[in-house]
mmCIF file of C-alpha atoms in Angstrom:
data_model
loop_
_atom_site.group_PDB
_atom_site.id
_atom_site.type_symbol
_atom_site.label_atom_id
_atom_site.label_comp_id
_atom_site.label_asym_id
_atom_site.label_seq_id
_atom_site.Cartn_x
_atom_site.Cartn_y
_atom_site.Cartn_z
ATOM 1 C CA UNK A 1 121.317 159.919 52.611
ATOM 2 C CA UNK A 2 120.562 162.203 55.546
ATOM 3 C CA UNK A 3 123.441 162.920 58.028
ATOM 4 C CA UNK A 4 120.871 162.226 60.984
ATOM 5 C CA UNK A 5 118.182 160.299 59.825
ATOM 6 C CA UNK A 6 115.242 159.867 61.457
ATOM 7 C CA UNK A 7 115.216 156.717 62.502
ATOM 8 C CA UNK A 8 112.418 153.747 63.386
ATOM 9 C CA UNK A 9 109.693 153.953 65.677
ATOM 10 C CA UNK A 10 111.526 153.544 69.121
ATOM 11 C CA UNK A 11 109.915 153.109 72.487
ATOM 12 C CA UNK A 12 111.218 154.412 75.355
ATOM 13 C CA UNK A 13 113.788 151.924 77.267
ATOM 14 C CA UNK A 14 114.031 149.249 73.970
ATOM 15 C CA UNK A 15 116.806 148.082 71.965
ATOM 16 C CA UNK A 16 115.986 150.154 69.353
ATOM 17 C CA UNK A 17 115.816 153.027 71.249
ATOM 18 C CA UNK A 18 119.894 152.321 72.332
ATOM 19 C CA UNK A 19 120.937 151.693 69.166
ATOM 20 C CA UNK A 20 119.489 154.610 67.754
ATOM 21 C CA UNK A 21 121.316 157.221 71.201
ATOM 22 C CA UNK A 22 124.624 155.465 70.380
ATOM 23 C CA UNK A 23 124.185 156.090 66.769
ATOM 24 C CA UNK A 24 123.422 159.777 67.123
ATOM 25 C CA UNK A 25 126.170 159.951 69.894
ATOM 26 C CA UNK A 26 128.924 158.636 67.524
ATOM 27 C CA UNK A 27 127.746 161.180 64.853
ATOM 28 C CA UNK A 28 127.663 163.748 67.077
ATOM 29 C CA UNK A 29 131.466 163.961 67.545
ATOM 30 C CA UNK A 30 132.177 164.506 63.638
ATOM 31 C CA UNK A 31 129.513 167.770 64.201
ATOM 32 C CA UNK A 32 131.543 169.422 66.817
ATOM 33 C CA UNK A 33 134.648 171.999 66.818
ATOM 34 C CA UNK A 34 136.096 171.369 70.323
ATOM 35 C CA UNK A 35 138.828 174.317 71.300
ATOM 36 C CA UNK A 36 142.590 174.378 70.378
ATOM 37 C CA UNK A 37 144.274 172.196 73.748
ATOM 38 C CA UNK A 38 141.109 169.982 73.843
ATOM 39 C CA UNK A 39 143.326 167.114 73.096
ATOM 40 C CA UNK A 40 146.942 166.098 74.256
ATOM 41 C CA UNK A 41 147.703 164.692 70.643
ATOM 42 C CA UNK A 42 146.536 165.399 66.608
ATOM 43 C CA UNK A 43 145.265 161.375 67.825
ATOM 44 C CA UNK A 44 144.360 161.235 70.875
ATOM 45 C CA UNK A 45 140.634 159.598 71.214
ATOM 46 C CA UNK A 46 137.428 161.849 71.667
ATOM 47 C CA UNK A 47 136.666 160.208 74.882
ATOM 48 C CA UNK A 48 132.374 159.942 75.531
ATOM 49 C CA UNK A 49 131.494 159.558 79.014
ATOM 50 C CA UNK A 50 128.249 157.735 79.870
ATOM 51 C CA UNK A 51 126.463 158.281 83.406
ATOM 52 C CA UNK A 52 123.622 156.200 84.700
ATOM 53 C CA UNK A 53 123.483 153.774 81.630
ATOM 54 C CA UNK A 54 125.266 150.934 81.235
ATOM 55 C CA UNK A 55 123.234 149.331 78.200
ATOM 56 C CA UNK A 56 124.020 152.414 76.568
ATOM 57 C CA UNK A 57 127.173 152.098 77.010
ATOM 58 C CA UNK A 58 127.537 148.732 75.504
ATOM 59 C CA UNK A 59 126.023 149.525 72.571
ATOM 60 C CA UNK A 60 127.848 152.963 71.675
ATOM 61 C CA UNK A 61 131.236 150.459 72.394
ATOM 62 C CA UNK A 62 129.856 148.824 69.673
ATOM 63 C CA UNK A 63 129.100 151.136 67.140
ATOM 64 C CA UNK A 64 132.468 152.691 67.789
ATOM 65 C CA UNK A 65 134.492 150.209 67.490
ATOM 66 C CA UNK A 66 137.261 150.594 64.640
ATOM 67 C CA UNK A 67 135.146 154.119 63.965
ATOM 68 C CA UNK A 68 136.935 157.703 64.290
ATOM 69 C CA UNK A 69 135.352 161.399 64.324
ATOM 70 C CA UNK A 70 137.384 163.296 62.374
ATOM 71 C CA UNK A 71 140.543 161.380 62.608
ATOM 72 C CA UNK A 72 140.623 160.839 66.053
ATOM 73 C CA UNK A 73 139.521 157.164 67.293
ATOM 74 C CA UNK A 74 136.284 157.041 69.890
ATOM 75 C CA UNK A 75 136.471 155.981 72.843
ATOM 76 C CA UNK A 76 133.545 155.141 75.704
ATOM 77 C CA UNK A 77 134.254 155.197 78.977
ATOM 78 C CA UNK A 78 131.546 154.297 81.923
ATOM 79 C CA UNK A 79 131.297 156.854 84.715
ATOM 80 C CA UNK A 80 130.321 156.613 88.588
ATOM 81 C CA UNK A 81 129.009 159.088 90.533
ATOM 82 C CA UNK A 82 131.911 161.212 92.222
ATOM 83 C CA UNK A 83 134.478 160.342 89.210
ATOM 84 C CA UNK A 84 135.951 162.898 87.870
ATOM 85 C CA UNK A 85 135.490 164.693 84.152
ATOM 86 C CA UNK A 86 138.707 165.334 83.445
ATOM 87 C CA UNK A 87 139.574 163.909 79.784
ATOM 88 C CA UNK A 88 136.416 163.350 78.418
ATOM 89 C CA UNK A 89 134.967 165.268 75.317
ATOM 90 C CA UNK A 90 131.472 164.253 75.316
ATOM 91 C CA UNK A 91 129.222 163.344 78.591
ATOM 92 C CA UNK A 92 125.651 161.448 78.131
ATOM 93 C CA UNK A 93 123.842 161.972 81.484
ATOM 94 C CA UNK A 94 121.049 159.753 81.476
ATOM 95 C CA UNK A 95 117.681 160.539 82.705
ATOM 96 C CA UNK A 96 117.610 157.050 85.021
ATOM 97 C CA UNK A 97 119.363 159.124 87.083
ATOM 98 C CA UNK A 98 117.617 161.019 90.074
ATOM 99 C CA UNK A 99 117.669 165.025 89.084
ATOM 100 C CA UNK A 100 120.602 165.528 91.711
ATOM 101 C CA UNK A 101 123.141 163.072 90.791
ATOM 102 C CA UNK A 102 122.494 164.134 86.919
ATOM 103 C CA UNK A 103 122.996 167.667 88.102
ATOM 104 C CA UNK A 104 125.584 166.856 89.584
ATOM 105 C CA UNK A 105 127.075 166.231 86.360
ATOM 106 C CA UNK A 106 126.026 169.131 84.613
ATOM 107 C CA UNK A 107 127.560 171.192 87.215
ATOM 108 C CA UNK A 108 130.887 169.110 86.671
ATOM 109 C CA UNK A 109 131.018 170.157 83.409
ATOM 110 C CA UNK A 110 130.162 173.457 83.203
ATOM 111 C CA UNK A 111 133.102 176.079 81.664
ATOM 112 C CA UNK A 112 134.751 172.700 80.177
ATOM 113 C CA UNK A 113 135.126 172.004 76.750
ATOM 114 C CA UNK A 114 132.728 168.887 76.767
ATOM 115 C CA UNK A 115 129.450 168.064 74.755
ATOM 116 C CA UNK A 116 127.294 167.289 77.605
ATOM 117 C CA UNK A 117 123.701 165.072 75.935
ATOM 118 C CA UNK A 118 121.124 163.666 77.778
ATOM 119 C CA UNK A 119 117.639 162.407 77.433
ATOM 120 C CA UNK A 120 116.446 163.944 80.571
ATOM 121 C CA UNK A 121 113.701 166.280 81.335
ATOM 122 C CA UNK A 122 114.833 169.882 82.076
ATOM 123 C CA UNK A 123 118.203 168.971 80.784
ATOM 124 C CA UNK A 124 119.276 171.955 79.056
ATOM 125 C CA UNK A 125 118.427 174.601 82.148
ATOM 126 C CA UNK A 126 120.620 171.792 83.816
ATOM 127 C CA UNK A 127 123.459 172.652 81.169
ATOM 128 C CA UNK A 128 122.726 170.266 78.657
ATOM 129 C CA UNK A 129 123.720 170.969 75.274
ATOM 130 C CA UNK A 130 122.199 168.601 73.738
ATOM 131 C CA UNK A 131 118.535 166.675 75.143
ATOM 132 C CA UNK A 132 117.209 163.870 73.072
ATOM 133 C CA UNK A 133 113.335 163.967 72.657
ATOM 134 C CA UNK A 134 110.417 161.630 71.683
ATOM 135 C CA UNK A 135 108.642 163.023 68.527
ATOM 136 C CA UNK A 136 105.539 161.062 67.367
ATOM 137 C CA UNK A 137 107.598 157.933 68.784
ATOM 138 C CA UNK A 138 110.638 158.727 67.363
ATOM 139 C CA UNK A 139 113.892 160.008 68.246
ATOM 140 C CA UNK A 140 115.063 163.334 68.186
ATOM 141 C CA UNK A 141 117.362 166.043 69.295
ATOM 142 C CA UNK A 142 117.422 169.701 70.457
ATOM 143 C CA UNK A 143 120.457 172.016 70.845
ATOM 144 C CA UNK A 144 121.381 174.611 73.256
ATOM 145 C CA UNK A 145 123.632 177.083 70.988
ATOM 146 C CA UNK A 146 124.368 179.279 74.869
ATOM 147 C CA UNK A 147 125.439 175.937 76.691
ATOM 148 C CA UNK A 148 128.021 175.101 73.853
ATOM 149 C CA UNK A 149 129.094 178.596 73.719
ATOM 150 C CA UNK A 150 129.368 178.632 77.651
ATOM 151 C CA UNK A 151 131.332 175.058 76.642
ATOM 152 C CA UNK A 152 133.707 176.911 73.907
ATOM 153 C CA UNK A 153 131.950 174.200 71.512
ATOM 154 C CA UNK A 154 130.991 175.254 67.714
ATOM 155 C CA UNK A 155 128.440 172.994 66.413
ATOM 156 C CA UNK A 156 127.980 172.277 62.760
ATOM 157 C CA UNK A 157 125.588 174.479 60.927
ATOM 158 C CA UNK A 158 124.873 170.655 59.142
ATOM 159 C CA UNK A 159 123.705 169.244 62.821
ATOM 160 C CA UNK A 160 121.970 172.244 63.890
ATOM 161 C CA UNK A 161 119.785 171.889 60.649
ATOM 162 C CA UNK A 162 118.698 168.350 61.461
ATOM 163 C CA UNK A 163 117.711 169.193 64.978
ATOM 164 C CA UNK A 164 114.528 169.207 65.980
ATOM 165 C CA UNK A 165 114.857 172.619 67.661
ATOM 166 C CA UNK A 166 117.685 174.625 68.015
ATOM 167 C CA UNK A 167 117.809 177.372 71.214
ATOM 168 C CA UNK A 168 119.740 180.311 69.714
ATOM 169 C CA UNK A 169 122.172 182.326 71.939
ATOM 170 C CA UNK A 170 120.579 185.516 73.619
ATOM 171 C CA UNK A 171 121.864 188.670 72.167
#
């Protein structure tokens, strides 16, 4: 079985289309080395923020439920604009928010050890390191290798094969 399968036709906005982000979200966090002092405990959570989608959020809650990333529990936690980033691990900025409030986020987490995804356009010169893409109506994901080194992030040679494209780090 494939670590990140390619999964059903989704259309943009549906069910399926959730289910599939919150799959690939939770899978993410077993693919990623965050640095030494990125958690408070050996079990403290790997906390995902979510920004601008609420439906998303409920479903990652439930495909994380009673789930861990590499021993550590998962935990979802719904953001507002102006909140802080502080604690979290992950960040999905969706793109039903207006280019300035999703920069906003970007900007929020640049030079922090968090996984920043989103599925919006331009999201990775935003700071994204991780933008999910339609492919021939399904859904897929590229990876920024420079905005996880800028994050002190290592991301598993095993992810990086299954994305769709992977921008290398300028020499």
């Amino acid at each position: 079985m494939a670590i990140f399968p390619l999964f059903a036709s989704a259309q943009a906005g549906s069910v399926l289309e959730r289910q599939v982000k919150a799959a690939y979200l939770y899978k993410f966090a077993g693919f990623v080395e965050w640095p030494e002092g990125s958690f408070a405990k050996p079990d403290s959570p790997v906390v995902i923020g979510v920004a601008g989608a609420d439906a998303l959020a409920d479903q990652l809650e439930a495909a994380v439920a009673g789930r861990n990333a590499n021993g550590r529990p998962l935990q979802v936690k719904r953001l507002k604009r102006g909140e802080s980033v502080a604690g979290l691990h992950m960040l999905f900025v969706s793109a039903a928010l207006d280019k300035a409030n999703a920069q906003e986020w970007m900007t929020a987490c640049r030079g922090q050890a968090v996984l920043t995804v989103s599925d919006a356009d331009e999201s990775q010169a935003m700071g994204s390191i991780i933008n999910f893409v339609m492919v021939d109506e399904r859904l897929r994901f590229e990876v920024a290798l420079k905005n996880a080194a800028t994050a002190h992030l290592r991301i598993s040679a095993r992810m990086l094969q299954a994305a769709l494209r992977v921008q290398q780090v300028a020499s």
